[in-house]
Amino acid sequence: MREVSVPVLIVGGGGCGLASFIFLARLGVDSLLVERHNTPSPMPKARGLNRRTLEVLRQFGIEEALRAGGMPGGYASRIRWMTSLGGDGPIDRRTLYEMDSFGGGALAPEYEAGSPFGKILMYPQVRLEPFLRRQGEAIGVGRTLFNTELVELEQDAAEVRAVLRDRGTDERIRVRARYAIAADAGRTVGPIVGSRLEGAPKLREMITVYFKADLARYMDSDQLSTTIFVNPAGDTAFWGSGALGKIGPPYDRTCREWLFHSAVRPGDPEKYDHATLIARVRELLKIPDLDIEILGNAPWTVQGLLAERYRFGRVFLAGDSAHRHPPAAGLGLNSGIQDAHNLAWKLAMVLRGQAGDALLDSYEAERRPVAARNVRWALFAFSNAQLTGPAMGIIPGNPEASLDNFRALLADDDEGEARRVRLDHVMAINRTEFQANDLEIGFWYDRGALVADGTPAPRRDPTGLHFHATTRPGHRIPHAWVTRRGAVVSTLDLVAPDRFVLLVGQDDSPWIAAAAAAGRALGVTIEAIAVGDAGEVLDRDHAWRRQRQVGVAGAVLVRPDQHVAWRAPEVPADPAAALQAALARVLAR
């Protein structure tokens, strides 16, 4: 049996596993990624990369190439609820509600203030995974084995030992690794190590249909990413509603590829049948002659689950292995990529001997509470969506009464106006799904690889929209536009993924010598950067000064993942000793 030794074994070649592979490779860490399938899933699955994920991918140098193949946020900035796209009845082709989403329209100032990215980027996973694979393999550090499955895994205090099987040749490969990342959606590694996912395992059965069709003559906007249909005359208990999502390209109303989500009856024997699915899509859209080419279909279950632990010895759970979300607010794939971002720099520093193994404990301490909130929020947003049908007048299992309610809703009289006002109030709750700005960029870590300073956390907006920037330890560094060597960049761009950064206010600050001394003592790189009115980095319009929350003589220590590790409001008597002590705590030294 062939044997391979590698620092990190990654099990799973989806978005989270491939991101882990890229991040480790960029940090110079050799890894082996194994994926049981030979090609990506034929289904689009997740579509949206939120702004925090774009910031992460920008830090690793792939945002520009990613943007070249994705759907710009302007084409995904509105959500609409309709009765149908076609039909000629009195309640057909009626818009019931519409809202700005993901940084579009009136949301733009709020979104642009908090991040260098004002909007989401739509990049369906069916295309994202091949892109990430190409990017990762081009780095030249680490290896990938597709069409290869994990069949055995065990570990002791020194290493992880695994046996892989090439599904094409049946060859077995024995792997010895220092650590392993389980990014296989909990299919193999989780059961082996004894992981338990807790929460809501089965809320509703759904079907997604991925198809080609020309809907241009039925669409009147290029900005709609999703159109949600509510059909009072259909199967009001199940197939009476659904969401049509734009996949592209092209990305305007002439889009040719779409996905359609809808609930199905449990055990529906026809949920895989193409003829039945085509008929159902035509029925709900009310376009009986629509030419549809089905590219794929997949039933799935709405879940809200969280692993009780993220670390099992030398094995770390990430992505869907650690948390599973309803798709509301688009937090699933994004959380997985952000898991990888948090874990990669810690593994790199431990493997280089720059940090103690206890640094790896901070992965669970930091990421699990964030995932818990994301799961709760996605469940909350999903439950809010269940109120929209009743608010419009849908009575499950009673199409006649539902039709009467819709006629009343759309009537040009006092009752119709009253119903529409009520609908407006109820539909506003869907902001929690489509305007979750704070959920995207406002998460923080209360404990872990940081030195808390005892200051209170900012209050979180209960609607999820409003984000409060802060340099409080554990929080992502605030975004501000600055000028570096003549180029306008974000403060986030000042942080390279392979080092700590100490942000100070003056070129002659004693913190600059302190950073060099502390870095030498601990064997790590600490790049001191002055952001002020003169020098290499200029504070444009004092945007950074307004957010740094320390005096001009103070300092903010930022981790490689752009989260604040420690801060000092002023210069202490011995800045080098203070900085070294703080960083030693962060690195578990």
PDB file of C-alpha atoms in Angstrom, residues 16 52 56 70 85 158 181 237 262 264 278 310 346 385 392 410 490 516 520 555:
ATOM      1  CA  CYS A  16     -15.034  24.786   2.527  1.00  0.00           C
ATOM      2  CA  ARG A  52     -16.985  39.096   4.462  1.00  0.00           C
ATOM      3  CA  VAL A  56     -11.292  36.904   2.755  1.00  0.00           C
ATOM      4  CA  GLY A  70     -19.465  36.076 -11.103  1.00  0.00           C
ATOM      5  CA  LEU A  85     -45.069  35.447 -14.461  1.00  0.00           C
ATOM      6  CA  ALA A 158       1.126  12.376  17.601  1.00  0.00           C
ATOM      7  CA  ILE A 181      -9.893  18.975   8.489  1.00  0.00           C
ATOM      8  CA  ALA A 237     -50.159  23.223   1.143  1.00  0.00           C
ATOM      9  CA  SER A 262     -40.276  24.642  -3.664  1.00  0.00           C
ATOM     10  CA  VAL A 264     -42.729  18.920  -1.724  1.00  0.00           C
ATOM     11  CA  ILE A 278     -41.507  20.645 -15.835  1.00  0.00           C
ATOM     12  CA  TYR A 310     -15.496  21.307  16.552  1.00  0.00           C
ATOM     13  CA  LYS A 346      -3.581  28.868  13.303  1.00  0.00           C
ATOM     14  CA  ALA A 385     -40.913  33.529   5.485  1.00  0.00           C
ATOM     15  CA  MET A 392     -51.335  37.381   1.591  1.00  0.00           C
ATOM     16  CA  LEU A 410     -55.979  43.195  -4.906  1.00  0.00           C
ATOM     17  CA  SER A 490      -9.039  49.440   2.592  1.00  0.00           C
ATOM     18  CA  ALA A 516      10.307  44.488  15.764  1.00  0.00           C
ATOM     19  CA  ARG A 520      12.166  38.720  17.199  1.00  0.00           C
ATOM     20  CA  ALA A 555      -1.874  50.722  18.866  1.00  0.00           C
TER      21      ALA A 555
END
